[in-house]
mmCIF file of C-alpha atoms in Angstrom:
data_model
loop_
_atom_site.group_PDB
_atom_site.id
_atom_site.type_symbol
_atom_site.label_atom_id
_atom_site.label_comp_id
_atom_site.label_asym_id
_atom_site.label_seq_id
_atom_site.Cartn_x
_atom_site.Cartn_y
_atom_site.Cartn_z
ATOM 1 C CA MET A 274 2.211 -8.815 -1.508
ATOM 2 C CA PHE A 275 -1.394 -7.682 -1.176
ATOM 3 C CA LEU A 276 -2.139 -4.253 0.271
ATOM 4 C CA CYS A 277 -5.565 -4.034 1.919
ATOM 5 C CA CYS A 278 -6.990 -0.552 2.478
ATOM 6 C CA GLY A 279 -10.054 0.740 4.300
ATOM 7 C CA ASP A 280 -11.758 0.122 7.616
ATOM 8 C CA SER A 281 -10.294 -1.389 10.779
ATOM 9 C CA LEU A 282 -12.429 -1.525 13.914
ATOM 10 C CA PHE A 283 -13.887 -3.599 16.704
ATOM 11 C CA ASP A 284 -17.218 -5.392 16.320
ATOM 12 C CA VAL A 285 -18.843 -5.213 19.741
ATOM 13 C CA PHE A 286 -21.418 -7.952 20.268
ATOM 14 C CA ALA A 287 -24.115 -7.031 22.772
ATOM 15 C CA GLU A 288 -26.055 -9.555 24.839
ATOM 16 C CA THR A 289 -28.968 -8.716 27.092
ATOM 17 C CA GLY A 290 -30.621 -10.865 29.731
ATOM 18 C CA GLU A 291 -33.185 -10.640 32.487
ATOM 19 C CA ASP A 292 -31.106 -8.038 34.328
ATOM 20 C CA VAL A 293 -32.075 -4.847 32.490
ATOM 21 C CA SER A 294 -29.386 -2.880 34.327
ATOM 22 C CA ARG A 295 -26.596 -4.456 32.277
ATOM 23 C CA ILE A 296 -25.520 -5.270 28.742
ATOM 24 C CA ASP A 297 -22.716 -7.778 28.310
ATOM 25 C CA LEU A 298 -20.276 -6.810 25.578
ATOM 26 C CA GLN A 299 -17.739 -8.888 23.699
ATOM 27 C CA ALA A 300 -15.456 -7.057 21.278
ATOM 28 C CA ARG A 301 -13.836 -8.739 18.287
ATOM 29 C CA ILE A 302 -11.554 -7.214 15.673
ATOM 30 C CA GLY A 303 -13.233 -6.498 12.348
ATOM 31 C CA GLY A 304 -13.678 -4.147 9.416
ATOM 32 C CA SER A 305 -14.082 -5.244 5.813
ATOM 33 C CA ALA A 306 -10.566 -4.322 4.723
ATOM 34 C CA LEU A 307 -8.843 -5.746 7.795
ATOM 35 C CA ASN A 308 -10.921 -8.931 7.581
ATOM 36 C CA ALA A 309 -9.774 -9.404 3.986
ATOM 37 C CA ALA A 310 -6.168 -8.907 5.082
ATOM 38 C CA LEU A 311 -6.684 -11.501 7.805
ATOM 39 C CA GLY A 312 -8.156 -13.949 5.310
ATOM 40 C CA LEU A 313 -5.210 -13.585 2.962
ATOM 41 C CA ALA A 314 -2.679 -13.894 5.788
ATOM 42 C CA ARG A 315 -4.336 -17.048 7.118
ATOM 43 C CA LEU A 316 -4.249 -18.506 3.618
ATOM 44 C CA GLY A 317 -0.500 -17.984 3.591
ATOM 45 C CA HIS A 318 -0.130 -14.855 1.468
ATOM 46 C CA PRO A 319 2.022 -11.826 2.304
ATOM 47 C CA VAL A 320 -0.325 -8.937 3.063
ATOM 48 C CA ALA A 321 -0.057 -5.438 4.488
ATOM 49 C CA PHE A 322 -2.668 -2.973 5.721
ATOM 50 C CA PHE A 323 -2.908 0.716 4.845
ATOM 51 C CA GLY A 324 -4.833 3.031 7.148
ATOM 52 C CA LYS A 325 -4.726 5.029 10.351
ATOM 53 C CA ILE A 326 -4.502 3.179 13.649
ATOM 54 C CA SER A 327 -5.250 4.778 17.015
ATOM 55 C CA ASN A 328 -2.938 4.684 20.009
ATOM 56 C CA ASP A 329 -5.959 3.956 22.248
ATOM 57 C CA LEU A 330 -6.610 0.542 23.839
ATOM 58 C CA TYR A 331 -8.398 -0.761 20.755
ATOM 59 C CA GLY A 332 -5.686 0.513 18.432
ATOM 60 C CA ARG A 333 -2.988 -1.186 20.459
ATOM 61 C CA GLN A 334 -4.985 -4.410 20.242
ATOM 62 C CA LEU A 335 -5.316 -3.982 16.481
ATOM 63 C CA ARG A 336 -1.538 -3.705 16.175
ATOM 64 C CA ALA A 337 -0.981 -6.731 18.391
ATOM 65 C CA PHE A 338 -3.502 -8.669 16.323
ATOM 66 C CA MET A 339 -1.783 -7.761 13.077
ATOM 67 C CA ALA A 340 1.542 -8.845 14.503
ATOM 68 C CA ALA A 341 0.087 -12.163 15.660
ATOM 69 C CA GLU A 342 -1.521 -12.815 12.260
ATOM 70 C CA SER A 343 1.538 -11.751 10.210
ATOM 71 C CA ILE A 344 -0.144 -8.699 8.659
ATOM 72 C CA ASP A 345 2.562 -6.208 7.680
ATOM 73 C CA GLN A 346 2.259 -2.871 9.514
ATOM 74 C CA SER A 347 4.669 -0.836 7.361
ATOM 75 C CA PHE A 348 1.822 1.212 5.852
ATOM 76 C CA LEU A 349 0.047 2.075 9.112
ATOM 77 C CA ILE A 350 -0.326 5.733 10.104
ATOM 78 C CA PRO A 351 -0.399 6.395 13.882
ATOM 79 C CA THR A 352 -2.983 8.787 15.315
ATOM 80 C CA GLY A 353 -4.476 9.894 18.608
ATOM 81 C CA ARG A 354 -8.013 9.628 17.227
ATOM 82 C CA ASN A 355 -10.249 6.912 18.658
ATOM 83 C CA THR A 356 -10.822 3.532 17.022
ATOM 84 C CA THR A 357 -14.124 2.954 15.241
ATOM 85 C CA LEU A 358 -16.559 0.701 17.133
ATOM 86 C CA ALA A 359 -19.435 -1.223 15.552
ATOM 87 C CA MET A 360 -22.161 -2.386 17.927
ATOM 88 C CA VAL A 361 -23.523 -5.673 16.588
ATOM 89 C CA SER A 362 -26.848 -7.346 17.287
ATOM 90 C CA LEU A 363 -27.750 -10.610 15.585
ATOM 91 C CA SER A 364 -31.053 -11.761 14.135
ATOM 92 C CA ALA A 365 -32.361 -15.264 14.803
ATOM 93 C CA ALA A 366 -30.655 -16.313 11.553
ATOM 94 C CA GLY A 367 -27.319 -14.874 12.670
ATOM 95 C CA VAL A 368 -27.477 -11.895 10.320
ATOM 96 C CA PRO A 369 -25.746 -8.871 11.895
ATOM 97 C CA GLN A 370 -27.247 -5.419 12.330
ATOM 98 C CA TYR A 371 -24.734 -2.651 13.002
ATOM 99 C CA SER A 372 -24.707 0.648 14.877
ATOM 100 C CA PHE A 373 -21.462 2.516 14.313
ATOM 101 C CA TYR A 374 -19.460 4.895 16.486
ATOM 102 C CA THR A 375 -17.411 6.609 13.791
ATOM 103 C CA GLU A 376 -17.346 10.359 14.318
ATOM 104 C CA GLY A 377 -13.770 11.573 13.863
ATOM 105 C CA THR A 378 -12.314 8.084 14.258
ATOM 106 C CA ALA A 379 -8.933 6.841 13.068
ATOM 107 C CA ASP A 380 -9.861 4.958 9.911
ATOM 108 C CA ARG A 381 -12.013 7.856 8.671
ATOM 109 C CA SER A 382 -9.211 10.420 8.924
ATOM 110 C CA VAL A 383 -6.578 9.443 6.337
ATOM 111 C CA VAL A 384 -5.752 12.456 4.175
ATOM 112 C CA PRO A 385 -4.517 12.331 0.551
ATOM 113 C CA ASP A 386 -1.076 13.661 1.504
ATOM 114 C CA GLU A 387 -0.571 10.516 3.608
ATOM 115 C CA VAL A 388 -0.835 8.218 0.577
ATOM 116 C CA PRO A 389 2.618 6.823 -0.260
ATOM 117 C CA GLU A 390 4.014 8.379 -3.431
ATOM 118 C CA ALA A 391 5.331 4.999 -4.519
ATOM 119 C CA LEU A 392 4.595 1.527 -3.253
ATOM 120 C CA ALA A 393 7.278 -1.061 -2.636
ATOM 121 C CA PRO A 394 7.983 -3.319 -5.646
ATOM 122 C CA GLU A 395 6.710 -6.355 -3.775
ATOM 123 C CA VAL A 396 3.168 -4.931 -3.675
ATOM 124 C CA ALA A 397 1.339 -6.663 -6.543
ATOM 125 C CA ALA A 398 -2.302 -5.963 -5.725
ATOM 126 C CA ILE A 399 -4.460 -3.451 -3.855
ATOM 127 C CA HIS A 400 -7.731 -4.449 -2.238
ATOM 128 C CA ILE A 401 -10.146 -1.671 -1.294
ATOM 129 C CA GLY A 402 -12.308 -3.020 1.517
ATOM 130 C CA GLY A 403 -14.924 -0.382 0.905
ATOM 131 C CA SER A 404 -17.522 0.294 3.567
ATOM 132 C CA TYR A 405 -17.755 3.804 5.014
ATOM 133 C CA THR A 406 -14.103 4.680 4.345
ATOM 134 C CA THR A 407 -14.760 4.943 0.591
ATOM 135 C CA VAL A 408 -17.530 7.540 1.057
ATOM 136 C CA SER A 409 -16.295 9.413 4.155
ATOM 137 C CA GLU A 410 -13.921 12.318 3.676
ATOM 138 C CA PRO A 411 -11.004 12.620 3.853
ATOM 139 C CA THR A 412 -10.269 8.868 3.689
ATOM 140 C CA SER A 413 -12.367 8.507 0.547
ATOM 141 C CA LEU A 414 -10.196 11.055 -1.243
ATOM 142 C CA ALA A 415 -7.045 9.297 -0.035
ATOM 143 C CA LEU A 416 -8.201 5.898 -1.316
ATOM 144 C CA SER A 417 -9.293 7.427 -4.624
ATOM 145 C CA LYS A 418 -5.842 8.969 -4.984
ATOM 146 C CA LEU A 419 -4.138 5.648 -4.255
ATOM 147 C CA VAL A 420 -6.244 3.760 -6.808
ATOM 148 C CA ALA A 421 -5.789 6.425 -9.496
ATOM 149 C CA GLN A 422 -2.039 6.366 -8.861
ATOM 150 C CA GLU A 423 -1.663 2.577 -9.085
ATOM 151 C CA LYS A 424 -4.506 1.237 -11.292
ATOM 152 C CA ASP A 425 -2.390 1.008 -14.452
ATOM 153 C CA ARG A 426 0.368 -0.897 -12.664
ATOM 154 C CA LEU A 427 -1.304 -3.109 -10.056
ATOM 155 C CA PHE A 428 -4.261 -5.463 -9.804
ATOM 156 C CA ILE A 429 -7.111 -3.600 -8.065
ATOM 157 C CA SER A 430 -10.040 -5.281 -6.306
ATOM 158 C CA TYR A 431 -13.008 -3.621 -4.627
ATOM 159 C CA ASP A 432 -15.820 -4.572 -2.235
ATOM 160 C CA PRO A 433 -18.409 -1.754 -1.738
ATOM 161 C CA ASN A 434 -19.801 -3.196 1.537
ATOM 162 C CA ILE A 435 -22.579 -0.588 1.866
ATOM 163 C CA ARG A 436 -23.136 0.962 5.311
ATOM 164 C CA ALA A 437 -26.037 3.370 4.793
ATOM 165 C CA SER A 438 -26.440 3.837 8.551
ATOM 166 C CA ILE A 439 -23.210 5.867 8.482
ATOM 167 C CA VAL A 440 -23.691 7.701 5.180
ATOM 168 C CA PRO A 441 -27.451 7.613 4.447
ATOM 169 C CA ASP A 442 -27.305 9.362 1.051
ATOM 170 C CA LEU A 443 -27.297 6.439 -1.379
ATOM 171 C CA ASP A 444 -26.521 8.755 -4.287
ATOM 172 C CA VAL A 445 -23.125 9.373 -2.666
ATOM 173 C CA TRP A 446 -22.568 5.627 -2.533
ATOM 174 C CA ARG A 447 -23.632 5.169 -6.173
ATOM 175 C CA VAL A 448 -21.158 7.789 -7.392
ATOM 176 C CA LYS A 449 -18.284 6.314 -5.391
ATOM 177 C CA VAL A 450 -19.111 2.728 -6.326
ATOM 178 C CA ALA A 451 -19.096 3.640 -10.019
ATOM 179 C CA GLU A 452 -15.743 5.408 -9.569
ATOM 180 C CA PHE A 453 -14.025 2.460 -7.897
ATOM 181 C CA VAL A 454 -15.646 -0.155 -10.163
ATOM 182 C CA ALA A 455 -14.254 1.640 -13.211
ATOM 183 C CA SER A 456 -10.711 1.203 -11.852
ATOM 184 C CA ALA A 457 -11.012 -2.340 -10.470
ATOM 185 C CA ALA A 458 -10.288 -5.626 -12.180
ATOM 186 C CA LEU A 459 -12.353 -7.598 -9.652
ATOM 187 C CA VAL A 460 -15.499 -6.367 -7.893
ATOM 188 C CA LYS A 461 -17.726 -8.219 -5.408
ATOM 189 C CA ALA A 462 -20.878 -7.089 -3.625
ATOM 190 C CA SER A 463 -23.626 -8.834 -1.688
ATOM 191 C CA ASP A 464 -27.232 -9.064 -2.848
ATOM 192 C CA GLU A 465 -28.093 -6.866 0.163
ATOM 193 C CA ASP A 466 -25.651 -4.221 -1.110
ATOM 194 C CA LEU A 467 -27.247 -4.288 -4.545
ATOM 195 C CA ALA A 468 -30.768 -4.141 -3.133
ATOM 196 C CA GLN A 469 -29.856 -0.936 -1.308
ATOM 197 C CA LEU A 470 -28.040 0.687 -4.208
ATOM 198 C CA TYR A 471 -30.216 -0.411 -7.084
ATOM 199 C CA PRO A 472 -33.701 -1.383 -5.853
ATOM 200 C CA ASN A 473 -35.895 -3.228 -8.359
ATOM 201 C CA ARG A 474 -32.948 -4.060 -10.607
ATOM 202 C CA GLU A 475 -31.907 -7.613 -11.443
ATOM 203 C CA ILE A 476 -28.523 -8.760 -10.147
ATOM 204 C CA ALA A 477 -27.421 -9.798 -13.633
ATOM 205 C CA ASP A 478 -28.152 -6.295 -14.945
ATOM 206 C CA VAL A 479 -26.002 -4.668 -12.274
ATOM 207 C CA LEU A 480 -23.125 -7.072 -12.882
ATOM 208 C CA GLY A 481 -23.381 -6.316 -16.583
ATOM 209 C CA GLU A 482 -23.240 -2.589 -15.891
ATOM 210 C CA TRP A 483 -20.155 -3.003 -13.710
ATOM 211 C CA VAL A 484 -18.400 -4.961 -16.438
ATOM 212 C CA SER A 485 -19.288 -2.250 -18.943
ATOM 213 C CA LEU A 486 -17.775 0.341 -16.568
ATOM 214 C CA GLY A 487 -14.461 -1.486 -16.612
ATOM 215 C CA ALA A 488 -14.464 -4.461 -14.226
ATOM 216 C CA SER A 489 -12.957 -7.642 -15.663
ATOM 217 C CA LEU A 490 -15.001 -9.774 -13.273
ATOM 218 C CA ALA A 491 -18.098 -8.790 -11.264
ATOM 219 C CA VAL A 492 -19.479 -11.046 -8.525
ATOM 220 C CA CYS A 493 -22.561 -10.981 -6.285
ATOM 221 C CA THR A 494 -22.800 -13.128 -3.161
ATOM 222 C CA ARG A 495 -26.298 -14.328 -2.220
ATOM 223 C CA GLY A 496 -25.971 -15.812 1.266
ATOM 224 C CA GLU A 497 -27.240 -19.373 1.483
ATOM 225 C CA LYS A 498 -28.079 -19.223 -2.250
ATOM 226 C CA GLY A 499 -24.400 -19.056 -3.208
ATOM 227 C CA ALA A 500 -23.055 -16.533 -5.703
ATOM 228 C CA MET A 501 -23.302 -15.244 -9.277
ATOM 229 C CA ALA A 502 -20.480 -13.954 -11.457
ATOM 230 C CA LEU A 503 -20.003 -12.330 -14.855
ATOM 231 C CA SER A 504 -16.718 -11.835 -16.698
ATOM 232 C CA ALA A 505 -15.870 -9.194 -19.272
ATOM 233 C CA SER A 506 -15.654 -11.982 -21.863
ATOM 234 C CA GLY A 507 -19.351 -12.700 -21.326
ATOM 235 C CA VAL A 508 -19.016 -15.894 -19.257
ATOM 236 C CA SER A 509 -21.581 -16.046 -16.441
ATOM 237 C CA VAL A 510 -22.052 -18.643 -13.708
ATOM 238 C CA SER A 511 -24.248 -19.270 -10.696
ATOM 239 C CA VAL A 512 -22.855 -21.436 -7.893
ATOM 240 C CA ASP A 513 -25.018 -22.920 -5.131
ATOM 241 C CA GLY A 514 -24.355 -22.256 -1.474
ATOM 242 C CA VAL A 515 -22.935 -24.756 1.018
ATOM 243 C CA ARG A 516 -25.169 -26.007 3.807
ATOM 244 C CA VAL A 517 -23.761 -25.052 7.223
ATOM 245 C CA GLU A 518 -25.079 -24.473 10.727
ATOM 246 C CA VAL A 519 -24.823 -20.686 10.869
ATOM 247 C CA VAL A 520 -23.495 -19.027 14.022
ATOM 248 C CA ASP A 521 -23.388 -15.628 12.347
ATOM 249 C CA THR A 522 -22.429 -14.220 8.952
ATOM 250 C CA VAL A 523 -19.957 -11.600 10.199
ATOM 251 C CA GLY A 524 -16.912 -11.629 7.907
ATOM 252 C CA ALA A 525 -18.390 -14.079 5.407
ATOM 253 C CA GLY A 526 -18.201 -11.658 2.491
ATOM 254 C CA ASP A 527 -14.638 -10.722 3.376
ATOM 255 C CA THR A 528 -13.729 -14.406 3.529
ATOM 256 C CA PHE A 529 -15.261 -14.861 0.087
ATOM 257 C CA PHE A 530 -13.123 -12.053 -1.330
ATOM 258 C CA ALA A 531 -9.919 -13.198 0.356
ATOM 259 C CA ALA A 532 -10.495 -16.714 -0.991
ATOM 260 C CA MET A 533 -10.954 -15.405 -4.536
ATOM 261 C CA LEU A 534 -7.771 -13.344 -4.345
ATOM 262 C CA SER A 535 -5.840 -16.232 -2.821
ATOM 263 C CA LYS A 536 -6.861 -18.651 -5.561
ATOM 264 C CA LEU A 537 -6.162 -16.164 -8.336
ATOM 265 C CA ALA A 538 -2.662 -15.558 -6.942
ATOM 266 C CA GLU A 539 -1.898 -19.253 -6.508
ATOM 267 C CA ASP A 540 -3.194 -20.110 -9.981
ATOM 268 C CA GLY A 541 -1.181 -17.317 -11.625
ATOM 269 C CA GLN A 542 -4.390 -15.612 -12.789
ATOM 270 C CA MET A 543 -4.270 -12.330 -10.903
ATOM 271 C CA SER A 544 -4.433 -10.016 -13.903
ATOM 272 C CA ARG A 545 -7.041 -8.497 -16.174
ATOM 273 C CA GLU A 546 -5.651 -10.535 -19.060
ATOM 274 C CA ALA A 547 -6.084 -13.814 -17.177
ATOM 275 C CA LEU A 548 -9.637 -12.966 -16.083
ATOM 276 C CA ALA A 549 -10.528 -12.135 -19.689
ATOM 277 C CA GLN A 550 -9.579 -15.683 -20.691
ATOM 278 C CA PHE A 551 -11.669 -17.413 -18.015
ATOM 279 C CA GLY A 552 -13.906 -20.195 -19.243
ATOM 280 C CA ARG A 553 -16.975 -21.464 -17.400
ATOM 281 C CA GLY A 554 -14.981 -24.113 -15.568
ATOM 282 C CA ASP A 555 -12.397 -21.604 -14.367
ATOM 283 C CA LEU A 556 -15.086 -19.258 -13.097
ATOM 284 C CA GLU A 557 -17.064 -22.014 -11.375
ATOM 285 C CA ALA A 558 -13.908 -23.237 -9.632
ATOM 286 C CA LEU A 559 -13.054 -19.738 -8.400
ATOM 287 C CA ILE A 560 -16.533 -18.919 -7.107
ATOM 288 C CA GLY A 561 -17.063 -22.408 -5.689
ATOM 289 C CA PHE A 562 -13.866 -22.181 -3.654
ATOM 290 C CA ALA A 563 -14.892 -18.787 -2.289
ATOM 291 C CA VAL A 564 -18.353 -20.079 -1.352
ATOM 292 C CA ARG A 565 -16.828 -22.983 0.594
ATOM 293 C CA ALA A 566 -14.448 -20.676 2.426
ATOM 294 C CA ALA A 567 -17.234 -18.263 3.387
ATOM 295 C CA ALA A 568 -19.281 -21.172 4.768
ATOM 296 C CA VAL A 569 -16.496 -21.937 7.256
ATOM 297 C CA THR A 570 -16.681 -18.401 8.654
ATOM 298 C CA CYS A 571 -20.488 -18.607 8.912
ATOM 299 C CA GLY A 572 -20.064 -21.541 11.285
ATOM 300 C CA ARG A 573 -17.990 -19.441 13.721
ATOM 301 C CA ARG A 574 -18.589 -16.464 15.984
ATOM 302 C CA GLY A 575 -17.449 -13.171 14.472
ATOM 303 C CA ALA A 576 -14.891 -12.685 11.715
ATOM 304 C CA ASP A 577 -12.917 -15.865 12.425
ATOM 305 C CA LEU A 578 -11.658 -16.566 8.929
ATOM 306 C CA PRO A 579 -10.356 -19.988 7.821
ATOM 307 C CA ARG A 580 -6.783 -21.115 7.559
ATOM 308 C CA ARG A 581 -5.517 -23.367 4.790
ATOM 309 C CA ALA A 582 -6.013 -26.529 6.818
ATOM 310 C CA ASP A 583 -9.673 -25.617 7.381
ATOM 311 C CA LEU A 584 -10.142 -25.764 3.606
ATOM 312 C CA GLY A 585 -8.103 -28.924 3.057
ATOM 313 C CA LEU A 586 -5.211 -26.995 1.492
ATOM 314 C CA ALA A 587 -1.557 -27.841 1.860
ATOM 315 C CA PRO A 588 0.819 -25.141 3.141
ATOM 316 C CA LEU A 589 2.133 -22.816 0.489
ATOM 317 C CA ALA A 590 5.668 -23.554 -0.676
ATOM 318 C CA ARG A 591 8.151 -20.888 0.380
#
């Protein structure tokens, strides 16, 4: 089982028209960590979510959604705090811009004492969805505690997913990113993330630094240009993007990560030792599959991640 940890929220898409007295809103479930959980569930893998969930309208919808998508709720922590909302506006190219309503919200309020002392034996991997929960206290401390507790036993993956509009101090992000990278076997960030964190640095240099910190595999997604990856064994690849009519890119990076994790699990390669033995062909196959999966999400509204049939995959044997 995968355990996804981090943000869970509603993306609220705003549309304006000639009537300036109204804004039409459409809310869709999102959050980097929850999107990754959704992607894994839709690809047929057992997955649970760890975080606080509100008892407000949005929180009840989140629980119903998890039930409908077969995301295990055993690790959820109930709270009366409100659900995080992300107001989304789209550029002409479908690239989202976010304004967050996060003050005192549920997913930002997990405390270290609420981290389970021991995870169930069936949990084989922890995915940290990143975003504001990894730099906002107390949830950041709770996630750090969980990773420190389990990093020597479980496969850890991490997606920084920078949201500087919530925590503007990029030095805070840099410290936390370095901390989580050092504990993770697999790390993925977007070129936009890297441009914010490390302006004027080459992508390859950053990936090399992350590998030197401890990551077994470091990946950077580049939108329509595809993705780059570097393994701790020194193998590097660059995979082209897939042409698609873009509706929006919401959830594309989370799809990419879920696809990587899914393939590693199905190929029996979800370990540091396996990643260290990757050849160029192995790495190109992994990144290429993730690129194709992300392209499916780009052709849909919101974080509507693909199922196995969407990717031409047979059902997993049970």
